[in-house]
PDB file of C-alpha atoms in Angstrom:
ATOM      1  CA  THR A   1       0.002   0.000   0.001  1.00 57.00           C
ATOM      2  CA  PHE A   2       0.915   3.669  -0.197  1.00 61.00           C
ATOM      3  CA  VAL A   3       1.478   3.838   3.557  1.00 59.00           C
ATOM      4  CA  SER A   4       4.131   1.118   3.356  1.00 65.00           C
ATOM      5  CA  LEU A   5       6.182   3.380   1.070  1.00 64.00           C
ATOM      6  CA  VAL A   6       6.204   6.301   3.512  1.00 66.00           C
ATOM      7  CA  ASN A   7       8.878   6.766   6.143  1.00 70.00           C
ATOM      8  CA  VAL A   8       7.494   5.827   9.574  1.00 71.00           C
ATOM      9  CA  ARG A   9       8.788   9.016  11.203  1.00 76.00           C
ATOM     10  CA  CYS A  10       7.107  11.153   8.557  1.00 73.00           C
ATOM     11  CA  LEU A  11       3.875   9.209   8.972  1.00 68.00           C
ATOM     12  CA  ASN A  12       3.927   9.698  12.749  1.00 70.00           C
ATOM     13  CA  LYS A  13       4.596  13.407  12.300  1.00 71.00           C
ATOM     14  CA  TYR A  14       1.688  13.634   9.847  1.00 65.00           C
ATOM     15  CA  GLU A  15      -0.645  11.907  12.318  1.00 69.00           C
ATOM     16  CA  ARG A  16       0.434  14.272  15.114  1.00 70.00           C
ATOM     17  CA  ASN A  17      -0.243  17.267  12.879  1.00 67.00           C
ATOM     18  CA  ILE A  18      -3.708  15.921  12.060  1.00 68.00           C
ATOM     19  CA  GLU A  19      -4.419  15.507  15.780  1.00 67.00           C
ATOM     20  CA  THR A  20      -3.182  19.039  16.493  1.00 70.00           C
ATOM     21  CA  CYS A  21      -5.474  20.450  13.812  1.00 70.00           C
ATOM     22  CA  LEU A  22      -8.425  18.506  15.190  1.00 65.00           C
ATOM     23  CA  VAL A  23      -7.834  19.864  18.693  1.00 65.00           C
ATOM     24  CA  ASN A  24      -7.044  23.468  17.673  1.00 65.00           C
ATOM     25  CA  PHE A  25      -9.708  24.026  15.047  1.00 65.00           C
ATOM     26  CA  SER A  26     -12.600  21.876  16.235  1.00 70.00           C
ATOM     27  CA  ARG A  27     -14.734  22.061  19.356  1.00 72.00           C
ATOM     28  CA  THR A  28     -15.716  18.448  18.876  1.00 80.00           C
ATOM     29  CA  PHE A  29     -12.269  17.017  19.649  1.00 82.00           C
ATOM     30  CA  ILE A  30     -10.089  17.524  22.708  1.00 84.00           C
ATOM     31  CA  LYS A  31      -6.821  15.991  23.860  1.00 85.00           C
ATOM     32  CA  CYS A  32      -6.961  13.918  27.021  1.00 88.00           C
ATOM     33  CA  PRO A  33      -5.232  15.941  29.799  1.00 90.00           C
ATOM     34  CA  ASN A  34      -3.780  12.768  31.298  1.00 91.00           C
ATOM     35  CA  LYS A  35      -0.006  13.165  30.838  1.00 88.00           C
ATOM     36  CA  SER A  36       0.480   9.462  30.149  1.00 90.00           C
ATOM     37  CA  CYS A  37      -2.250   9.414  27.473  1.00 88.00           C
ATOM     38  CA  ASN A  38      -2.166  10.720  23.897  1.00 84.00           C
ATOM     39  CA  ASN A  39      -5.782   9.976  23.016  1.00 85.00           C
ATOM     40  CA  ILE A  40      -8.024  12.491  21.271  1.00 84.00           C
ATOM     41  CA  VAL A  41     -11.480  12.495  22.830  1.00 86.00           C
ATOM     42  CA  ARG A  42     -14.536  13.238  20.715  1.00 85.00           C
ATOM     43  CA  ILE A  43     -17.174  15.360  22.462  1.00 84.00           C
ATOM     44  CA  THR A  44     -20.678  14.139  21.694  1.00 82.00           C
ATOM     45  CA  ASP A  45     -22.521  16.172  24.355  1.00 80.00           C
ATOM     46  CA  SER A  46     -21.105  19.597  25.234  1.00 72.00           C
ATOM     47  CA  SER A  47     -23.575  19.940  28.129  1.00 75.00           C
ATOM     48  CA  SER A  48     -22.126  16.903  29.907  1.00 81.00           C
ATOM     49  CA  ASP A  49     -20.647  17.379  33.385  1.00 83.00           C
ATOM     50  CA  PHE A  50     -17.452  15.565  32.464  1.00 88.00           C
ATOM     51  CA  VAL A  51     -15.765  13.476  29.784  1.00 91.00           C
ATOM     52  CA  ARG A  52     -14.263  10.014  30.153  1.00 91.00           C
ATOM     53  CA  CYS A  53     -11.329   9.046  27.937  1.00 92.00           C
ATOM     54  CA  ARG A  54     -10.665   5.480  26.780  1.00 91.00           C
ATOM     55  CA  CYS A  55      -7.725   5.424  29.190  1.00 93.00           C
ATOM     56  CA  GLY A  56     -10.217   5.804  32.058  1.00 92.00           C
ATOM     57  CA  HIS A  57      -9.314   9.402  32.901  1.00 93.00           C
ATOM     58  CA  GLU A  58     -12.288  11.660  33.670  1.00 93.00           C
ATOM     59  CA  PHE A  59     -12.097  15.440  33.411  1.00 94.00           C
ATOM     60  CA  CYS A  60     -14.149  18.615  33.220  1.00 93.00           C
ATOM     61  CA  LEU A  61     -14.703  19.949  29.698  1.00 88.00           C
ATOM     62  CA  SER A  62     -14.076  23.556  30.702  1.00 89.00           C
ATOM     63  CA  CYS A  63     -11.040  23.504  33.013  1.00 91.00           C
ATOM     64  CA  LYS A  64      -9.641  20.033  32.123  1.00 91.00           C
ATOM     65  CA  GLU A  65      -9.399  19.217  35.843  1.00 93.00           C
ATOM     66  CA  GLU A  66     -11.171  16.378  37.640  1.00 94.00           C
ATOM     67  CA  PRO A  67     -14.999  16.359  37.431  1.00 94.00           C
ATOM     68  CA  HIS A  68     -16.438  18.747  40.015  1.00 94.00           C
ATOM     69  CA  PHE A  69     -20.201  18.870  39.411  1.00 94.00           C
ATOM     70  CA  PRO A  70     -22.017  20.927  40.672  1.00 92.00           C
ATOM     71  CA  ALA A  71     -19.244  23.384  41.623  1.00 92.00           C
ATOM     72  CA  LEU A  72     -18.016  26.032  39.201  1.00 90.00           C
ATOM     73  CA  CYS A  73     -14.498  25.719  37.775  1.00 91.00           C
ATOM     74  CA  LYS A  74     -13.505  28.869  39.663  1.00 90.00           C
ATOM     75  CA  SER A  75     -14.905  27.431  42.889  1.00 90.00           C
ATOM     76  CA  TYR A  76     -12.996  24.192  42.308  1.00 93.00           C
ATOM     77  CA  LYS A  77      -9.692  26.042  41.897  1.00 92.00           C
ATOM     78  CA  LEU A  78     -10.250  28.162  45.023  1.00 90.00           C
ATOM     79  CA  TYR A  79     -11.137  25.054  47.005  1.00 92.00           C
ATOM     80  CA  MET A  80      -8.146  23.012  45.819  1.00 92.00           C
ATOM     81  CA  THR A  81      -5.804  25.938  46.491  1.00 91.00           C
ATOM     82  CA  GLU A  82      -7.016  25.967  50.086  1.00 88.00           C
ATOM     83  CA  VAL A  83      -6.772  22.176  50.377  1.00 88.00           C
ATOM     84  CA  TYR A  84      -3.111  22.150  49.313  1.00 86.00           C
ATOM     85  CA  ARG A  85      -2.301  25.220  51.400  1.00 84.00           C
ATOM     86  CA  ASN A  86      -3.742  23.546  54.515  1.00 80.00           C
ATOM     87  CA  GLY A  87      -2.122  20.201  53.706  1.00 78.00           C
ATOM     88  CA  ASP A  88      -5.406  18.389  54.356  1.00 77.00           C
ATOM     89  CA  LEU A  89      -4.625  15.689  51.788  1.00 73.00           C
ATOM     90  CA  ILE A  90      -1.083  15.069  53.003  1.00 62.00           C
ATOM     91  CA  SER A  91      -1.518  15.010  56.778  1.00 52.00           C
ATOM     92  CA  ASP A  92      -4.126  13.028  58.656  1.00 54.00           C
ATOM     93  CA  PHE A  93      -7.334  15.058  58.624  1.00 50.00           C
ATOM     94  CA  ASN A  94      -8.241  14.034  62.182  1.00 51.00           C
ATOM     95  CA  ALA A  95      -4.594  14.112  63.186  1.00 52.00           C
ATOM     96  CA  ILE A  96      -3.639  13.266  66.758  1.00 49.00           C
ATOM     97  CA  ILE A  97      -0.964  15.678  67.930  1.00 54.00           C
ATOM     98  CA  LYS A  98       1.272  14.841  70.898  1.00 64.00           C
ATOM     99  CA  VAL A  99       2.575  17.891  72.774  1.00 71.00           C
ATOM    100  CA  GLU A 100       5.130  17.917  75.586  1.00 78.00           C
ATOM    101  CA  GLY A 101       4.459  20.217  78.523  1.00 84.00           C
ATOM    102  CA  ARG A 102       3.302  20.377  82.129  1.00 86.00           C
ATOM    103  CA  ASN A 103       0.046  20.802  84.031  1.00 86.00           C
ATOM    104  CA  CYS A 104      -0.232  23.800  86.333  1.00 86.00           C
ATOM    105  CA  LEU A 105       0.324  22.804  89.971  1.00 83.00           C
ATOM    106  CA  SER A 106      -2.721  24.850  91.000  1.00 84.00           C
ATOM    107  CA  CYS A 107      -5.438  24.661  88.309  1.00 85.00           C
ATOM    108  CA  ASN A 108      -4.068  21.642  86.404  1.00 84.00           C
ATOM    109  CA  LYS A 109      -4.290  23.463  83.045  1.00 85.00           C
ATOM    110  CA  PHE A 110      -1.877  22.025  80.473  1.00 84.00           C
ATOM    111  CA  ILE A 111       0.943  24.414  79.496  1.00 86.00           C
ATOM    112  CA  ASN A 112       3.247  24.118  76.486  1.00 82.00           C
ATOM    113  CA  LYS A 113       6.534  26.050  76.722  1.00 81.00           C
ATOM    114  CA  ASN A 114       8.165  27.378  73.545  1.00 77.00           C
ATOM    115  CA  GLY A 115      10.999  29.432  75.038  1.00 77.00           C
ATOM    116  CA  GLY A 116      12.042  31.694  77.894  1.00 80.00           C
ATOM    117  CA  CYS A 117      13.248  30.927  81.401  1.00 85.00           C
ATOM    118  CA  ASN A 118      12.084  28.209  83.792  1.00 85.00           C
ATOM    119  CA  HIS A 119      10.008  30.597  85.929  1.00 86.00           C
ATOM    120  CA  MET A 120       6.457  29.787  84.829  1.00 88.00           C
ATOM    121  CA  THR A 121       3.420  31.911  85.729  1.00 89.00           C
ATOM    122  CA  CYS A 122       0.055  30.342  84.894  1.00 89.00           C
ATOM    123  CA  LEU A 123      -3.039  32.365  83.967  1.00 87.00           C
ATOM    124  CA  CYS A 124      -4.455  31.443  87.368  1.00 89.00           C
ATOM    125  CA  GLY A 125      -1.488  33.202  89.011  1.00 87.00           C
ATOM    126  CA  ALA A 126       0.369  30.127  90.241  1.00 89.00           C
ATOM    127  CA  GLN A 127       4.178  30.231  89.843  1.00 90.00           C
ATOM    128  CA  PHE A 128       6.282  27.110  89.494  1.00 89.00           C
ATOM    129  CA  CYS A 129       9.577  25.852  88.053  1.00 88.00           C
ATOM    130  CA  TRP A 130       9.522  24.259  84.626  1.00 85.00           C
ATOM    131  CA  THR A 131      12.525  22.025  85.334  1.00 85.00           C
ATOM    132  CA  CYS A 132      11.777  20.422  88.698  1.00 86.00           C
ATOM    133  CA  TYR A 133       8.014  21.051  88.692  1.00 85.00           C
ATOM    134  CA  GLY A 134       8.131  22.605  92.170  1.00 84.00           C
ATOM    135  CA  TRP A 135       6.695  25.824  93.555  1.00 85.00           C
ATOM    136  CA  TRP A 136       8.791  28.834  92.591  1.00 84.00           C
ATOM    137  CA  SER A 137       8.785  30.164  96.166  1.00 84.00           C
ATOM    138  CA  GLU A 138      10.844  27.119  97.205  1.00 83.00           C
ATOM    139  CA  HIS A 139      13.734  27.988  94.883  1.00 80.00           C
ATOM    140  CA  THR A 140      15.512  30.572  97.046  1.00 75.00           C
ATOM    141  CA  ALA A 141      18.018  29.115  99.546  1.00 71.00           C
ATOM    142  CA  PRO A 142      18.636  30.733 103.011  1.00 70.00           C
ATOM    143  CA  ASP A 143      21.953  32.112 101.760  1.00 72.00           C
ATOM    144  CA  GLY A 144      20.145  33.914  98.922  1.00 66.00           C
ATOM    145  CA  SER A 145      21.339  31.580  96.163  1.00 72.00           C
ATOM    146  CA  PHE A 146      18.960  30.102  93.572  1.00 74.00           C
ATOM    147  CA  LYS A 147      18.610  26.360  93.092  1.00 76.00           C
ATOM    148  CA  CYS A 148      16.004  23.712  92.360  1.00 80.00           C
ATOM    149  CA  PRO A 149      15.045  21.862  95.558  1.00 75.00           C
ATOM    150  CA  LYS A 150      14.179  18.737  93.568  1.00 80.00           C
ATOM    151  CA  PRO A 151      15.736  16.888  90.609  1.00 81.00           C
ATOM    152  CA  ALA A 152      14.420  17.486  87.093  1.00 81.00           C
ATOM    153  CA  VAL A 153      11.064  15.867  86.327  1.00 80.00           C
ATOM    154  CA  ASP A 154      10.213  14.229  82.989  1.00 80.00           C
ATOM    155  CA  MET A 155       7.873  16.105  80.662  1.00 78.00           C
ATOM    156  CA  GLN A 156       4.191  15.229  80.483  1.00 76.00           C
ATOM    157  CA  VAL A 157       2.636  14.400  77.115  1.00 68.00           C
ATOM    158  CA  GLU A 158      -0.785  15.746  76.126  1.00 61.00           C
ATOM    159  CA  THR A 159      -2.680  14.205  73.209  1.00 55.00           C
ATOM    160  CA  LEU A 160      -4.650  16.744  71.197  1.00 52.00           C
ATOM    161  CA  LEU A 161      -6.897  16.493  68.159  1.00 47.00           C
ATOM    162  CA  LYS A 162      -6.302  18.715  65.153  1.00 53.00           C
ATOM    163  CA  GLU A 163      -8.472  21.788  65.688  1.00 53.00           C
ATOM    164  CA  HIS A 164     -11.275  22.407  63.198  1.00 52.00           C
ATOM    165  CA  ASN A 165     -12.850  25.779  62.537  1.00 56.00           C
ATOM    166  CA  ASP A 166     -16.639  25.503  62.896  1.00 53.00           C
ATOM    167  CA  ALA A 167     -17.073  28.361  60.412  1.00 55.00           C
ATOM    168  CA  LEU A 168     -15.663  26.080  57.693  1.00 73.00           C
ATOM    169  CA  LYS A 169     -17.897  23.076  58.332  1.00 80.00           C
ATOM    170  CA  HIS A 170     -18.762  22.658  54.640  1.00 86.00           C
ATOM    171  CA  TYR A 171     -15.048  22.746  53.759  1.00 87.00           C
ATOM    172  CA  TYR A 172     -14.324  19.964  56.262  1.00 86.00           C
ATOM    173  CA  THR A 173     -17.314  18.019  54.940  1.00 89.00           C
ATOM    174  CA  ALA A 174     -15.836  18.273  51.449  1.00 92.00           C
ATOM    175  CA  ILE A 175     -12.459  17.008  52.703  1.00 90.00           C
ATOM    176  CA  LEU A 176     -14.075  14.034  54.459  1.00 90.00           C
ATOM    177  CA  HIS A 177     -15.847  13.013  51.254  1.00 93.00           C
ATOM    178  CA  ARG A 178     -12.596  13.405  49.312  1.00 92.00           C
ATOM    179  CA  ARG A 179     -10.891  11.051  51.741  1.00 89.00           C
ATOM    180  CA  GLU A 180     -13.675   8.512  51.188  1.00 91.00           C
ATOM    181  CA  ARG A 181     -12.524   8.381  47.567  1.00 92.00           C
ATOM    182  CA  PHE A 182      -9.037   7.199  48.494  1.00 90.00           C
ATOM    183  CA  TYR A 183      -7.932   4.037  46.682  1.00 89.00           C
ATOM    184  CA  GLU A 184      -7.851   1.889  49.840  1.00 90.00           C
ATOM    185  CA  LEU A 185     -11.461   2.687  50.695  1.00 91.00           C
ATOM    186  CA  GLN A 186     -12.570   2.041  47.112  1.00 93.00           C
ATOM    187  CA  ASN A 187     -10.997  -1.424  47.297  1.00 94.00           C
ATOM    188  CA  LYS A 188     -12.716  -2.030  50.627  1.00 94.00           C
ATOM    189  CA  ARG A 189     -16.105  -1.244  49.095  1.00 95.00           C
ATOM    190  CA  MET A 190     -15.414  -3.656  46.233  1.00 95.00           C
ATOM    191  CA  GLU A 191     -14.689  -6.377  48.807  1.00 95.00           C
ATOM    192  CA  HIS A 192     -18.005  -5.609  50.487  1.00 95.00           C
ATOM    193  CA  ALA A 193     -19.752  -5.983  47.112  1.00 94.00           C
ATOM    194  CA  LYS A 194     -18.207  -9.439  46.684  1.00 93.00           C
ATOM    195  CA  ARG A 195     -19.288 -10.378  50.211  1.00 94.00           C
ATOM    196  CA  LEU A 196     -22.871  -9.379  49.423  1.00 93.00           C
ATOM    197  CA  ILE A 197     -22.971 -11.662  46.377  1.00 91.00           C
ATOM    198  CA  SER A 198     -21.693 -14.562  48.490  1.00 90.00           C
ATOM    199  CA  THR A 199     -24.881 -14.285  50.595  1.00 89.00           C
ATOM    200  CA  ILE A 200     -27.068 -15.128  47.573  1.00 85.00           C
ATOM    201  CA  PRO A 201     -27.331 -18.941  47.494  1.00 80.00           C
ATOM    202  CA  LEU A 202     -28.049 -21.066  44.450  1.00 73.00           C
ATOM    203  CA  ASP A 203     -31.648 -22.295  44.689  1.00 69.00           C
ATOM    204  CA  THR A 204     -31.104 -25.855  43.475  1.00 65.00           C
ATOM    205  CA  PHE A 205     -28.379 -27.944  41.947  1.00 63.00           C
ATOM    206  CA  ASN A 206     -30.554 -29.066  39.045  1.00 66.00           C
ATOM    207  CA  SER A 207     -28.353 -29.371  35.973  1.00 68.00           C
ATOM    208  CA  ASP A 208     -31.060 -27.734  33.839  1.00 71.00           C
ATOM    209  CA  THR A 209     -31.252 -24.525  35.903  1.00 75.00           C
ATOM    210  CA  ILE A 210     -27.809 -24.255  37.463  1.00 77.00           C
ATOM    211  CA  GLN A 211     -26.311 -22.397  34.479  1.00 77.00           C
ATOM    212  CA  LYS A 212     -29.124 -19.830  34.494  1.00 81.00           C
ATOM    213  CA  GLN A 213     -28.584 -19.261  38.206  1.00 80.00           C
ATOM    214  CA  ILE A 214     -24.854 -18.822  37.690  1.00 80.00           C
ATOM    215  CA  ASP A 215     -25.460 -16.329  34.869  1.00 84.00           C
ATOM    216  CA  LYS A 216     -27.889 -14.403  37.066  1.00 86.00           C
ATOM    217  CA  ARG A 217     -25.378 -14.422  39.901  1.00 86.00           C
ATOM    218  CA  GLU A 218     -22.694 -12.975  37.598  1.00 89.00           C
ATOM    219  CA  GLN A 219     -25.073 -10.204  36.514  1.00 91.00           C
ATOM    220  CA  LEU A 220     -25.814  -9.384  40.143  1.00 91.00           C
ATOM    221  CA  SER A 221     -22.078  -9.386  40.870  1.00 92.00           C
ATOM    222  CA  LYS A 222     -21.494  -6.787  38.151  1.00 93.00           C
ATOM    223  CA  HIS A 223     -24.417  -4.775  39.519  1.00 93.00           C
ATOM    224  CA  THR A 224     -23.122  -4.714  43.112  1.00 95.00           C
ATOM    225  CA  GLN A 225     -19.595  -3.839  41.961  1.00 95.00           C
ATOM    226  CA  SER A 226     -20.993  -0.983  39.884  1.00 95.00           C
ATOM    227  CA  MET A 227     -22.856   0.189  43.007  1.00 96.00           C
ATOM    228  CA  ALA A 228     -19.566   0.131  44.926  1.00 96.00           C
ATOM    229  CA  GLN A 229     -18.088   2.361  42.214  1.00 95.00           C
ATOM    230  CA  TYR A 230     -21.226   4.500  42.324  1.00 96.00           C
ATOM    231  CA  VAL A 231     -20.564   5.210  46.005  1.00 97.00           C
ATOM    232  CA  ASN A 232     -17.261   6.755  44.923  1.00 96.00           C
ATOM    233  CA  THR A 233     -19.164   8.960  42.460  1.00 95.00           C
ATOM    234  CA  LEU A 234     -21.606   9.968  45.204  1.00 97.00           C
ATOM    235  CA  HIS A 235     -18.745  10.960  47.509  1.00 96.00           C
ATOM    236  CA  ARG A 236     -17.323  13.097  44.705  1.00 96.00           C
ATOM    237  CA  ILE A 237     -20.682  14.801  44.147  1.00 96.00           C
ATOM    238  CA  CYS A 238     -21.128  15.339  47.905  1.00 95.00           C
ATOM    239  CA  GLU A 239     -17.654  16.852  48.075  1.00 95.00           C
ATOM    240  CA  PHE A 240     -18.410  19.458  45.444  1.00 94.00           C
ATOM    241  CA  VAL A 241     -21.948  20.080  46.687  1.00 93.00           C
ATOM    242  CA  ALA A 242     -20.245  21.044  49.961  1.00 92.00           C
ATOM    243  CA  VAL A 243     -17.832  23.251  48.002  1.00 91.00           C
ATOM    244  CA  SER A 244     -20.784  24.958  46.331  1.00 87.00           C
ATOM    245  CA  ALA A 245     -22.536  25.376  49.688  1.00 84.00           C
ATOM    246  CA  ASP A 246     -19.428  26.823  51.366  1.00 73.00           C
ATOM    247  CA  GLY A 247     -19.612  30.191  49.627  1.00 62.00           C
ATOM    248  CA  TYR A 248     -16.860  29.693  47.051  1.00 55.00           C
ATOM    249  CA  GLY A 249     -18.738  31.987  44.717  1.00 49.00           C
ATOM    250  CA  ASP A 250     -21.660  29.813  43.648  1.00 51.00           C
ATOM    251  CA  SER A 251     -23.614  29.205  46.841  1.00 54.00           C
ATOM    252  CA  GLU A 252     -27.204  28.136  46.225  1.00 62.00           C
ATOM    253  CA  PRO A 253     -29.862  27.177  48.831  1.00 74.00           C
ATOM    254  CA  GLN A 254     -30.558  23.989  46.863  1.00 77.00           C
ATOM    255  CA  PHE A 255     -26.980  22.795  47.412  1.00 84.00           C
ATOM    256  CA  LYS A 256     -27.273  23.112  51.190  1.00 84.00           C
ATOM    257  CA  ASN A 257     -30.670  21.403  51.155  1.00 87.00           C
ATOM    258  CA  VAL A 258     -29.596  18.450  49.007  1.00 90.00           C
ATOM    259  CA  LEU A 259     -26.269  17.795  50.761  1.00 92.00           C
ATOM    260  CA  PRO A 260     -27.550  16.108  53.985  1.00 92.00           C
ATOM    261  CA  ILE A 261     -30.048  14.004  52.020  1.00 94.00           C
ATOM    262  CA  LEU A 262     -27.402  12.831  49.548  1.00 96.00           C
ATOM    263  CA  GLU A 263     -24.967  12.104  52.392  1.00 95.00           C
ATOM    264  CA  THR A 264     -27.563   9.967  54.175  1.00 95.00           C
ATOM    265  CA  LEU A 265     -28.337   7.991  51.019  1.00 96.00           C
ATOM    266  CA  THR A 266     -24.605   7.451  50.380  1.00 96.00           C
ATOM    267  CA  THR A 267     -24.173   6.153  53.926  1.00 95.00           C
ATOM    268  CA  ASN A 268     -27.180   3.851  53.522  1.00 96.00           C
ATOM    269  CA  ILE A 269     -25.775   2.340  50.306  1.00 96.00           C
ATOM    270  CA  THR A 270     -22.439   1.766  52.037  1.00 95.00           C
ATOM    271  CA  GLN A 271     -24.167   0.060  54.972  1.00 94.00           C
ATOM    272  CA  VAL A 272     -26.119  -2.256  52.649  1.00 95.00           C
ATOM    273  CA  LEU A 273     -22.888  -3.227  50.866  1.00 95.00           C
ATOM    274  CA  GLU A 274     -21.215  -3.875  54.218  1.00 93.00           C
ATOM    275  CA  GLY A 275     -23.956  -5.802  56.000  1.00 92.00           C
ATOM    276  CA  GLY A 276     -26.781  -6.552  53.549  1.00 92.00           C
ATOM    277  CA  ARG A 277     -27.746 -10.107  52.691  1.00 91.00           C
ATOM    278  CA  GLY A 278     -29.437 -11.806  49.756  1.00 89.00           C
ATOM    279  CA  TYR A 279     -31.945 -10.459  47.277  1.00 90.00           C
ATOM    280  CA  LYS A 280     -33.395  -8.072  49.859  1.00 92.00           C
ATOM    281  CA  ALA A 281     -30.124  -6.129  49.849  1.00 94.00           C
ATOM    282  CA  ILE A 282     -30.157  -6.005  46.039  1.00 93.00           C
ATOM    283  CA  GLU A 283     -33.644  -4.466  46.128  1.00 94.00           C
ATOM    284  CA  GLN A 284     -32.500  -1.979  48.764  1.00 95.00           C
ATOM    285  CA  LEU A 285     -29.589  -0.910  46.561  1.00 96.00           C
ATOM    286  CA  LYS A 286     -31.930  -0.357  43.615  1.00 95.00           C
ATOM    287  CA  ASP A 287     -34.298   1.744  45.739  1.00 97.00           C
ATOM    288  CA  LEU A 288     -31.439   3.839  47.145  1.00 96.00           C
ATOM    289  CA  TYR A 289     -29.987   4.340  43.671  1.00 97.00           C
ATOM    290  CA  ASP A 290     -33.312   5.728  42.410  1.00 97.00           C
ATOM    291  CA  LYS A 291     -33.494   8.107  45.374  1.00 97.00           C
ATOM    292  CA  THR A 292     -29.967   9.426  44.760  1.00 97.00           C
ATOM    293  CA  GLN A 293     -30.797  10.033  41.115  1.00 96.00           C
ATOM    294  CA  LYS A 294     -33.761  12.191  42.146  1.00 96.00           C
ATOM    295  CA  GLU A 295     -31.487  14.305  44.353  1.00 95.00           C
ATOM    296  CA  ILE A 296     -28.902  14.621  41.580  1.00 94.00           C
ATOM    297  CA  GLN A 297     -31.662  15.852  39.262  1.00 94.00           C
ATOM    298  CA  LYS A 298     -32.398  18.589  41.805  1.00 91.00           C
ATOM    299  CA  LEU A 299     -28.740  19.569  41.620  1.00 91.00           C
ATOM    300  CA  ARG A 300     -28.861  19.682  37.828  1.00 90.00           C
ATOM    301  CA  ARG A 301     -31.850  22.007  37.973  1.00 89.00           C
ATOM    302  CA  ALA A 302     -30.023  24.219  40.466  1.00 87.00           C
ATOM    303  CA  VAL A 303     -26.987  24.348  38.162  1.00 88.00           C
ATOM    304  CA  THR A 304     -29.207  25.216  35.189  1.00 86.00           C
ATOM    305  CA  MET A 305     -30.789  28.101  37.116  1.00 84.00           C
ATOM    306  CA  ARG A 306     -27.360  29.291  38.236  1.00 83.00           C
ATOM    307  CA  ASN A 307     -26.069  29.264  34.658  1.00 82.00           C
ATOM    308  CA  LEU A 308     -29.091  31.266  33.498  1.00 83.00           C
ATOM    309  CA  ARG A 309     -28.455  33.872  36.184  1.00 79.00           C
ATOM    310  CA  MET A 310     -24.784  34.052  35.228  1.00 76.00           C
ATOM    311  CA  LYS A 311     -25.716  34.704  31.594  1.00 76.00           C
ATOM    312  CA  SER A 312     -28.183  37.375  32.723  1.00 72.00           C
ATOM    313  CA  GLY A 313     -25.558  39.060  34.876  1.00 62.00           C
ATOM    314  CA  TYR A 314     -27.115  38.280  38.249  1.00 57.00           C
ATOM    315  CA  LEU A 315     -24.253  36.010  39.277  1.00 53.00           C
ATOM    316  CA  THR A 316     -20.715  37.136  38.541  1.00 47.00           C
ATOM    317  CA  SER A 317     -18.545  34.387  39.970  1.00 43.00           C
TER     318      SER A 317
END
């Protein structure tokens, strides 16, 4: 063929140029933002919340970042900037902090020392020595010299929880849902889905019906595993509903109203996957799925109304 006569390097360069033209001059094609992927994705629905490439990477059509429905792209960037600045994805969110210090000899309030001399004065007025943990009045000898009457005492250790600002409750809610999407927790949910299928027994061992039962069991297995993946999607939606409700520029009453309902449904699905048994659990999953879809439709309507207001100039973010 003609292609066999062309230099391979020239052919590859030609194909890259074709791809560049498709991306630069057409709104229908877009390059996958995944750095390890060179696929060109064809956009069939420009109103879609996100696009999924053949490589499995999902991204927002507008900002090319991860899907963040129903939050605006600007809201997503502000939120992620704060997340990385606070280090909430690197350090343990509910971190336990161990601090060395001493309790006041009078009121027992824990004190952490970050410098200065050993003469400590508590807010209650009590004065004591940081080194020997004795009363300061006992540190003056009859000859006027200064010395500790007791040997040095080991430091006490206080265990504290990382402090959370109540004014940012939606931000912390978003972080918690983001942590639920971690790879380890996704795998755990898939294991729960497999456990649920193991609770569905085969009715009979009749050779005529056994194959049909096995096929049905495999279909149910795919269904429960897809529900485990759906929980991950729900956590992502809850995360960015919280972002939208936290005043990052696109706050809507509907977002705050839907968030607790969607969180409850997500928790219920997780509980069914963890402890449900038999066909009853399968029916429960179907019912919960339908309920979550109704709430997501409410979010879509809220986003549509927000977009209309933005076009009309009533919303500037």
